[in-house]
């Protein structure tokens, strides 16, 4: 198997509407641990999101697109609250199965909706920041263009999309490190397939265009960022 180019054919098991619902729910819940260890959002919050939200000096709205089981929204909400930043969070995912798990993390400051970026845009929604985690590698070229355009249209401030960086190091280390967390879930198979589908920074930058700045946030992560819409 070569990782020189994206594998846009291989599909993740949890994306199959017929997949085992118990394994899917277990996968979504265990993403909390996986994302804490590998997603890099602690550093992104400290460097970009937290300072931006604090600079507004007013209550903010933040949207997480493809929010899955809701663990990222819940974790960022706790960070912002500890920092004294007033934020209302919306997690959006079109998969009703994910919504059922995410609702376990809903609160007075966190709302989850079964919807997607295009529907939110059509409804005239606006947010101060639009985020996603591990969404971009799922998308083909046309869907990536639409997702990027929708996220820019939805944001009055910044858009931040973080994803896996494809590499042999990421593939090998993940295959070993995920083993204790994988039983009863899709984490191992789908994680390795995600790496095969993921971008490198230059590839993602070329795909997104000049509105976006794409960087290697770590040896295993790429981040795409854009400012407020014109």
PDB file of C-alpha atoms in Angstrom:
ATOM      1  CA  UNK A   1       0.000   0.000   0.000  1.00  0.00           C
ATOM      2  CA  UNK A   2       1.314   3.450  -0.964  1.00  0.00           C
ATOM      3  CA  UNK A   3       0.563   6.681   0.878  1.00  0.00           C
ATOM      4  CA  UNK A   4       2.058   8.895  -1.818  1.00  0.00           C
ATOM      5  CA  UNK A   5      -1.413   9.927  -3.001  1.00  0.00           C
ATOM      6  CA  UNK A   6      -4.814  10.201  -1.330  1.00  0.00           C
ATOM      7  CA  UNK A   7      -6.980   7.128  -1.494  1.00  0.00           C
ATOM      8  CA  UNK A   8     -10.334   8.665  -2.385  1.00  0.00           C
ATOM      9  CA  UNK A   9     -11.990   5.300  -2.973  1.00  0.00           C
ATOM     10  CA  UNK A  10     -11.661   3.585   0.391  1.00  0.00           C
ATOM     11  CA  UNK A  11     -14.696   4.196   2.615  1.00  0.00           C
ATOM     12  CA  UNK A  12     -14.988   4.309   6.388  1.00  0.00           C
ATOM     13  CA  UNK A  13     -17.194   1.693   8.034  1.00  0.00           C
ATOM     14  CA  UNK A  14     -18.984   4.180  10.276  1.00  0.00           C
ATOM     15  CA  UNK A  15     -20.160   6.149   7.251  1.00  0.00           C
ATOM     16  CA  UNK A  16     -22.266   3.175   6.172  1.00  0.00           C
ATOM     17  CA  UNK A  17     -25.888   3.755   7.282  1.00  0.00           C
ATOM     18  CA  UNK A  18     -26.161  -0.021   7.800  1.00  0.00           C
ATOM     19  CA  UNK A  19     -23.207  -0.260  10.202  1.00  0.00           C
ATOM     20  CA  UNK A  20     -23.653  -1.775  13.660  1.00  0.00           C
ATOM     21  CA  UNK A  21     -25.326   0.932  15.797  1.00  0.00           C
ATOM     22  CA  UNK A  22     -23.749  -0.250  19.054  1.00  0.00           C
ATOM     23  CA  UNK A  23     -20.232  -0.145  17.584  1.00  0.00           C
ATOM     24  CA  UNK A  24     -20.974   3.246  16.052  1.00  0.00           C
ATOM     25  CA  UNK A  25     -22.147   4.694  19.359  1.00  0.00           C
ATOM     26  CA  UNK A  26     -19.095   3.259  21.125  1.00  0.00           C
ATOM     27  CA  UNK A  27     -16.837   4.779  18.462  1.00  0.00           C
ATOM     28  CA  UNK A  28     -18.421   8.220  18.801  1.00  0.00           C
ATOM     29  CA  UNK A  29     -18.113   8.147  22.591  1.00  0.00           C
ATOM     30  CA  UNK A  30     -14.512   6.979  22.514  1.00  0.00           C
ATOM     31  CA  UNK A  31     -13.551   9.796  20.138  1.00  0.00           C
ATOM     32  CA  UNK A  32     -13.310  11.890  23.296  1.00  0.00           C
ATOM     33  CA  UNK A  33     -10.144  10.033  24.298  1.00  0.00           C
ATOM     34  CA  UNK A  34      -8.765   9.828  20.768  1.00  0.00           C
ATOM     35  CA  UNK A  35      -9.260  13.533  20.089  1.00  0.00           C
ATOM     36  CA  UNK A  36      -7.688  14.524  23.399  1.00  0.00           C
ATOM     37  CA  UNK A  37      -4.569  12.589  22.469  1.00  0.00           C
ATOM     38  CA  UNK A  38      -4.240  13.373  18.757  1.00  0.00           C
ATOM     39  CA  UNK A  39      -6.489  16.160  17.490  1.00  0.00           C
ATOM     40  CA  UNK A  40      -4.318  19.100  18.557  1.00  0.00           C
ATOM     41  CA  UNK A  41      -7.263  21.312  19.504  1.00  0.00           C
ATOM     42  CA  UNK A  42      -5.736  22.238  22.853  1.00  0.00           C
ATOM     43  CA  UNK A  43      -2.907  23.994  21.021  1.00  0.00           C
ATOM     44  CA  UNK A  44      -5.294  25.469  18.434  1.00  0.00           C
ATOM     45  CA  UNK A  45      -7.494  26.884  21.164  1.00  0.00           C
ATOM     46  CA  UNK A  46      -4.528  28.462  22.949  1.00  0.00           C
ATOM     47  CA  UNK A  47      -2.968  29.904  19.798  1.00  0.00           C
ATOM     48  CA  UNK A  48      -5.951  30.894  17.651  1.00  0.00           C
ATOM     49  CA  UNK A  49      -9.499  30.282  18.816  1.00  0.00           C
ATOM     50  CA  UNK A  50      -9.276  31.397  22.438  1.00  0.00           C
ATOM     51  CA  UNK A  51      -7.459  34.688  21.738  1.00  0.00           C
ATOM     52  CA  UNK A  52      -9.832  35.460  18.866  1.00  0.00           C
ATOM     53  CA  UNK A  53     -12.956  34.895  20.969  1.00  0.00           C
ATOM     54  CA  UNK A  54     -11.513  36.917  23.846  1.00  0.00           C
ATOM     55  CA  UNK A  55     -10.716  39.791  21.476  1.00  0.00           C
ATOM     56  CA  UNK A  56     -14.412  40.179  20.593  1.00  0.00           C
ATOM     57  CA  UNK A  57     -15.154  41.437  24.121  1.00  0.00           C
ATOM     58  CA  UNK A  58     -18.776  40.302  23.764  1.00  0.00           C
ATOM     59  CA  UNK A  59     -20.731  37.032  23.746  1.00  0.00           C
ATOM     60  CA  UNK A  60     -19.731  34.847  20.793  1.00  0.00           C
ATOM     61  CA  UNK A  61     -21.298  32.064  18.721  1.00  0.00           C
ATOM     62  CA  UNK A  62     -19.180  29.162  17.484  1.00  0.00           C
ATOM     63  CA  UNK A  63     -20.197  26.420  15.056  1.00  0.00           C
ATOM     64  CA  UNK A  64     -18.598  22.977  14.847  1.00  0.00           C
ATOM     65  CA  UNK A  65     -19.428  21.333  11.514  1.00  0.00           C
ATOM     66  CA  UNK A  66     -19.515  17.538  11.485  1.00  0.00           C
ATOM     67  CA  UNK A  67     -19.571  17.515  15.281  1.00  0.00           C
ATOM     68  CA  UNK A  68     -20.054  13.745  15.603  1.00  0.00           C
ATOM     69  CA  UNK A  69     -20.466  12.734  19.234  1.00  0.00           C
ATOM     70  CA  UNK A  70     -19.957  16.299  20.425  1.00  0.00           C
ATOM     71  CA  UNK A  71     -16.741  15.786  22.390  1.00  0.00           C
ATOM     72  CA  UNK A  72     -14.822  18.644  20.745  1.00  0.00           C
ATOM     73  CA  UNK A  73     -17.585  21.187  21.371  1.00  0.00           C
ATOM     74  CA  UNK A  74     -17.856  20.099  25.006  1.00  0.00           C
ATOM     75  CA  UNK A  75     -14.102  20.315  25.564  1.00  0.00           C
ATOM     76  CA  UNK A  76     -13.744  23.730  23.929  1.00  0.00           C
ATOM     77  CA  UNK A  77     -16.751  24.999  25.866  1.00  0.00           C
ATOM     78  CA  UNK A  78     -15.082  24.034  29.134  1.00  0.00           C
ATOM     79  CA  UNK A  79     -11.880  25.790  28.104  1.00  0.00           C
ATOM     80  CA  UNK A  80     -13.692  28.986  27.166  1.00  0.00           C
ATOM     81  CA  UNK A  81     -15.708  28.968  30.386  1.00  0.00           C
ATOM     82  CA  UNK A  82     -12.536  28.578  32.460  1.00  0.00           C
ATOM     83  CA  UNK A  83     -11.088  31.556  30.578  1.00  0.00           C
ATOM     84  CA  UNK A  84     -14.182  33.658  31.306  1.00  0.00           C
ATOM     85  CA  UNK A  85     -15.226  33.861  27.647  1.00  0.00           C
ATOM     86  CA  UNK A  86     -18.976  33.902  27.017  1.00  0.00           C
ATOM     87  CA  UNK A  87     -19.702  31.549  24.094  1.00  0.00           C
ATOM     88  CA  UNK A  88     -22.758  29.777  22.753  1.00  0.00           C
ATOM     89  CA  UNK A  89     -21.778  26.615  20.881  1.00  0.00           C
ATOM     90  CA  UNK A  90     -23.615  24.820  18.085  1.00  0.00           C
ATOM     91  CA  UNK A  91     -22.591  21.358  16.928  1.00  0.00           C
ATOM     92  CA  UNK A  92     -24.009  20.402  13.520  1.00  0.00           C
ATOM     93  CA  UNK A  93     -24.014  16.922  12.020  1.00  0.00           C
ATOM     94  CA  UNK A  94     -26.453  15.566   9.437  1.00  0.00           C
ATOM     95  CA  UNK A  95     -26.253  12.047  10.909  1.00  0.00           C
ATOM     96  CA  UNK A  96     -29.096  11.470  13.361  1.00  0.00           C
ATOM     97  CA  UNK A  97     -27.130   8.605  14.893  1.00  0.00           C
ATOM     98  CA  UNK A  98     -24.364  11.007  15.875  1.00  0.00           C
ATOM     99  CA  UNK A  99     -26.893  13.498  17.201  1.00  0.00           C
ATOM    100  CA  UNK A 100     -28.285  10.887  19.608  1.00  0.00           C
ATOM    101  CA  UNK A 101     -24.817  10.503  21.181  1.00  0.00           C
ATOM    102  CA  UNK A 102     -23.986  14.206  21.078  1.00  0.00           C
ATOM    103  CA  UNK A 103     -27.145  15.152  22.976  1.00  0.00           C
ATOM    104  CA  UNK A 104     -25.560  13.559  26.052  1.00  0.00           C
ATOM    105  CA  UNK A 105     -23.224  16.586  26.078  1.00  0.00           C
ATOM    106  CA  UNK A 106     -25.840  19.293  25.459  1.00  0.00           C
ATOM    107  CA  UNK A 107     -26.127  22.074  28.029  1.00  0.00           C
ATOM    108  CA  UNK A 108     -27.376  25.623  28.434  1.00  0.00           C
ATOM    109  CA  UNK A 109     -24.393  26.762  26.334  1.00  0.00           C
ATOM    110  CA  UNK A 110     -24.159  23.826  23.910  1.00  0.00           C
ATOM    111  CA  UNK A 111     -26.760  22.946  21.283  1.00  0.00           C
ATOM    112  CA  UNK A 112     -26.624  20.091  18.793  1.00  0.00           C
ATOM    113  CA  UNK A 113     -28.533  20.018  15.516  1.00  0.00           C
ATOM    114  CA  UNK A 114     -29.067  17.402  12.818  1.00  0.00           C
ATOM    115  CA  UNK A 115     -28.097  19.635   9.905  1.00  0.00           C
ATOM    116  CA  UNK A 116     -25.199  20.583   7.657  1.00  0.00           C
ATOM    117  CA  UNK A 117     -23.319  23.637   6.444  1.00  0.00           C
ATOM    118  CA  UNK A 118     -25.407  24.228   3.332  1.00  0.00           C
ATOM    119  CA  UNK A 119     -28.689  24.147   5.254  1.00  0.00           C
ATOM    120  CA  UNK A 120     -27.357  26.507   7.907  1.00  0.00           C
ATOM    121  CA  UNK A 121     -26.153  28.887   5.203  1.00  0.00           C
ATOM    122  CA  UNK A 122     -29.499  28.741   3.418  1.00  0.00           C
ATOM    123  CA  UNK A 123     -31.179  29.565   6.722  1.00  0.00           C
ATOM    124  CA  UNK A 124     -29.123  32.746   7.104  1.00  0.00           C
ATOM    125  CA  UNK A 125     -27.170  31.574  10.153  1.00  0.00           C
ATOM    126  CA  UNK A 126     -24.042  33.504  11.165  1.00  0.00           C
ATOM    127  CA  UNK A 127     -21.275  32.668  13.640  1.00  0.00           C
ATOM    128  CA  UNK A 128     -18.135  34.320  14.927  1.00  0.00           C
ATOM    129  CA  UNK A 129     -16.076  31.190  14.284  1.00  0.00           C
ATOM    130  CA  UNK A 130     -16.675  28.033  12.260  1.00  0.00           C
ATOM    131  CA  UNK A 131     -14.692  24.891  13.036  1.00  0.00           C
ATOM    132  CA  UNK A 132     -14.379  21.302  11.942  1.00  0.00           C
ATOM    133  CA  UNK A 133     -12.323  18.335  13.063  1.00  0.00           C
ATOM    134  CA  UNK A 134     -11.619  15.296  10.869  1.00  0.00           C
ATOM    135  CA  UNK A 135     -14.178  16.300   8.241  1.00  0.00           C
ATOM    136  CA  UNK A 136     -12.154  17.379   5.208  1.00  0.00           C
ATOM    137  CA  UNK A 137     -10.724  13.956   4.373  1.00  0.00           C
ATOM    138  CA  UNK A 138     -14.251  12.591   3.975  1.00  0.00           C
ATOM    139  CA  UNK A 139     -14.976  14.974   1.092  1.00  0.00           C
ATOM    140  CA  UNK A 140     -14.506  14.665  -2.631  1.00  0.00           C
ATOM    141  CA  UNK A 141     -13.459  17.671  -4.710  1.00  0.00           C
ATOM    142  CA  UNK A 142     -16.925  19.124  -5.315  1.00  0.00           C
ATOM    143  CA  UNK A 143     -18.052  18.584  -1.722  1.00  0.00           C
ATOM    144  CA  UNK A 144     -14.827  20.123  -0.399  1.00  0.00           C
ATOM    145  CA  UNK A 145     -15.390  23.253  -2.500  1.00  0.00           C
ATOM    146  CA  UNK A 146     -18.961  23.562  -1.228  1.00  0.00           C
ATOM    147  CA  UNK A 147     -17.985  22.912   2.391  1.00  0.00           C
ATOM    148  CA  UNK A 148     -15.227  25.532   2.288  1.00  0.00           C
ATOM    149  CA  UNK A 149     -17.506  28.110   0.677  1.00  0.00           C
ATOM    150  CA  UNK A 150     -20.293  27.428   3.165  1.00  0.00           C
ATOM    151  CA  UNK A 151     -17.990  27.711   6.153  1.00  0.00           C
ATOM    152  CA  UNK A 152     -16.683  31.065   4.928  1.00  0.00           C
ATOM    153  CA  UNK A 153     -20.215  32.335   4.343  1.00  0.00           C
ATOM    154  CA  UNK A 154     -21.282  31.220   7.823  1.00  0.00           C
ATOM    155  CA  UNK A 155     -18.391  32.944   9.595  1.00  0.00           C
ATOM    156  CA  UNK A 156     -18.147  36.617  10.469  1.00  0.00           C
ATOM    157  CA  UNK A 157     -14.727  35.955  11.990  1.00  0.00           C
ATOM    158  CA  UNK A 158     -12.520  32.946  11.415  1.00  0.00           C
ATOM    159  CA  UNK A 159     -12.860  29.457   9.980  1.00  0.00           C
ATOM    160  CA  UNK A 160     -10.580  26.715  11.310  1.00  0.00           C
ATOM    161  CA  UNK A 161     -10.578  23.200   9.897  1.00  0.00           C
ATOM    162  CA  UNK A 162      -8.200  20.647  11.424  1.00  0.00           C
ATOM    163  CA  UNK A 163      -7.541  17.202  10.007  1.00  0.00           C
ATOM    164  CA  UNK A 164      -5.102  14.335   9.828  1.00  0.00           C
ATOM    165  CA  UNK A 165      -1.871  14.690   7.853  1.00  0.00           C
ATOM    166  CA  UNK A 166      -1.206  11.658   5.661  1.00  0.00           C
ATOM    167  CA  UNK A 167       2.143   9.993   6.319  1.00  0.00           C
ATOM    168  CA  UNK A 168       3.706   6.614   6.979  1.00  0.00           C
ATOM    169  CA  UNK A 169       4.569   7.787  10.503  1.00  0.00           C
ATOM    170  CA  UNK A 170       0.941   8.639  11.222  1.00  0.00           C
ATOM    171  CA  UNK A 171      -0.240   5.320   9.804  1.00  0.00           C
ATOM    172  CA  UNK A 172       2.264   3.199  11.708  1.00  0.00           C
ATOM    173  CA  UNK A 173       1.973   4.976  15.038  1.00  0.00           C
ATOM    174  CA  UNK A 174      -1.816   5.084  14.938  1.00  0.00           C
ATOM    175  CA  UNK A 175      -2.031   1.371  14.126  1.00  0.00           C
ATOM    176  CA  UNK A 176      -0.151   0.607  17.350  1.00  0.00           C
ATOM    177  CA  UNK A 177      -1.373   3.386  19.664  1.00  0.00           C
ATOM    178  CA  UNK A 178      -5.089   2.903  19.011  1.00  0.00           C
ATOM    179  CA  UNK A 179      -5.045  -0.779  19.996  1.00  0.00           C
ATOM    180  CA  UNK A 180      -6.071  -0.314  23.673  1.00  0.00           C
ATOM    181  CA  UNK A 181      -9.029   1.883  22.694  1.00  0.00           C
ATOM    182  CA  UNK A 182     -10.263  -0.034  19.655  1.00  0.00           C
ATOM    183  CA  UNK A 183     -12.210  -3.080  20.961  1.00  0.00           C
ATOM    184  CA  UNK A 184     -15.924  -2.817  20.243  1.00  0.00           C
ATOM    185  CA  UNK A 185     -15.477   0.179  17.932  1.00  0.00           C
ATOM    186  CA  UNK A 186     -14.537   1.153  14.372  1.00  0.00           C
ATOM    187  CA  UNK A 187     -11.574   3.177  15.610  1.00  0.00           C
ATOM    188  CA  UNK A 188      -8.731   1.092  14.226  1.00  0.00           C
ATOM    189  CA  UNK A 189     -10.102   0.271  10.778  1.00  0.00           C
ATOM    190  CA  UNK A 190     -11.650   3.675  10.168  1.00  0.00           C
ATOM    191  CA  UNK A 191      -8.706   5.590  11.609  1.00  0.00           C
ATOM    192  CA  UNK A 192      -6.289   3.893   9.235  1.00  0.00           C
ATOM    193  CA  UNK A 193      -8.662   4.450   6.329  1.00  0.00           C
ATOM    194  CA  UNK A 194      -8.928   8.112   7.335  1.00  0.00           C
ATOM    195  CA  UNK A 195      -5.157   8.480   7.139  1.00  0.00           C
ATOM    196  CA  UNK A 196      -5.196   6.957   3.658  1.00  0.00           C
ATOM    197  CA  UNK A 197      -7.859   9.490   2.614  1.00  0.00           C
ATOM    198  CA  UNK A 198      -6.234  12.509   4.271  1.00  0.00           C
ATOM    199  CA  UNK A 199      -4.368  15.440   2.747  1.00  0.00           C
ATOM    200  CA  UNK A 200      -0.896  16.832   2.989  1.00  0.00           C
ATOM    201  CA  UNK A 201      -0.650  20.593   3.434  1.00  0.00           C
ATOM    202  CA  UNK A 202       0.295  21.406  -0.157  1.00  0.00           C
ATOM    203  CA  UNK A 203      -2.516  19.219  -1.503  1.00  0.00           C
ATOM    204  CA  UNK A 204      -5.121  20.789   0.744  1.00  0.00           C
ATOM    205  CA  UNK A 205      -3.899  24.291   0.012  1.00  0.00           C
ATOM    206  CA  UNK A 206      -4.179  23.673  -3.726  1.00  0.00           C
ATOM    207  CA  UNK A 207      -7.652  22.219  -3.302  1.00  0.00           C
ATOM    208  CA  UNK A 208      -8.995  25.060  -1.138  1.00  0.00           C
ATOM    209  CA  UNK A 209      -7.509  28.025  -2.989  1.00  0.00           C
ATOM    210  CA  UNK A 210      -6.023  31.352  -2.034  1.00  0.00           C
ATOM    211  CA  UNK A 211      -8.592  32.371   0.610  1.00  0.00           C
ATOM    212  CA  UNK A 212      -7.157  29.716   2.880  1.00  0.00           C
ATOM    213  CA  UNK A 213      -3.847  29.319   4.687  1.00  0.00           C
ATOM    214  CA  UNK A 214      -2.933  25.666   5.182  1.00  0.00           C
ATOM    215  CA  UNK A 215      -0.145  24.669   7.559  1.00  0.00           C
ATOM    216  CA  UNK A 216       1.345  21.564   9.110  1.00  0.00           C
ATOM    217  CA  UNK A 217       0.269  22.050  12.708  1.00  0.00           C
ATOM    218  CA  UNK A 218       2.315  18.997  13.726  1.00  0.00           C
ATOM    219  CA  UNK A 219       3.848  15.975  11.992  1.00  0.00           C
ATOM    220  CA  UNK A 220       0.364  14.425  12.104  1.00  0.00           C
ATOM    221  CA  UNK A 221      -1.997  17.385  11.598  1.00  0.00           C
ATOM    222  CA  UNK A 222      -2.919  19.928   8.934  1.00  0.00           C
ATOM    223  CA  UNK A 223      -4.937  23.073   9.668  1.00  0.00           C
ATOM    224  CA  UNK A 224      -6.767  25.258   7.156  1.00  0.00           C
ATOM    225  CA  UNK A 225      -7.614  28.779   8.303  1.00  0.00           C
ATOM    226  CA  UNK A 226      -9.393  31.699   6.699  1.00  0.00           C
ATOM    227  CA  UNK A 227     -10.525  35.096   7.944  1.00  0.00           C
ATOM    228  CA  UNK A 228     -13.866  36.852   7.781  1.00  0.00           C
ATOM    229  CA  UNK A 229     -15.679  36.975   4.492  1.00  0.00           C
ATOM    230  CA  UNK A 230     -15.367  40.102   2.416  1.00  0.00           C
TER     231      UNK A 230
END
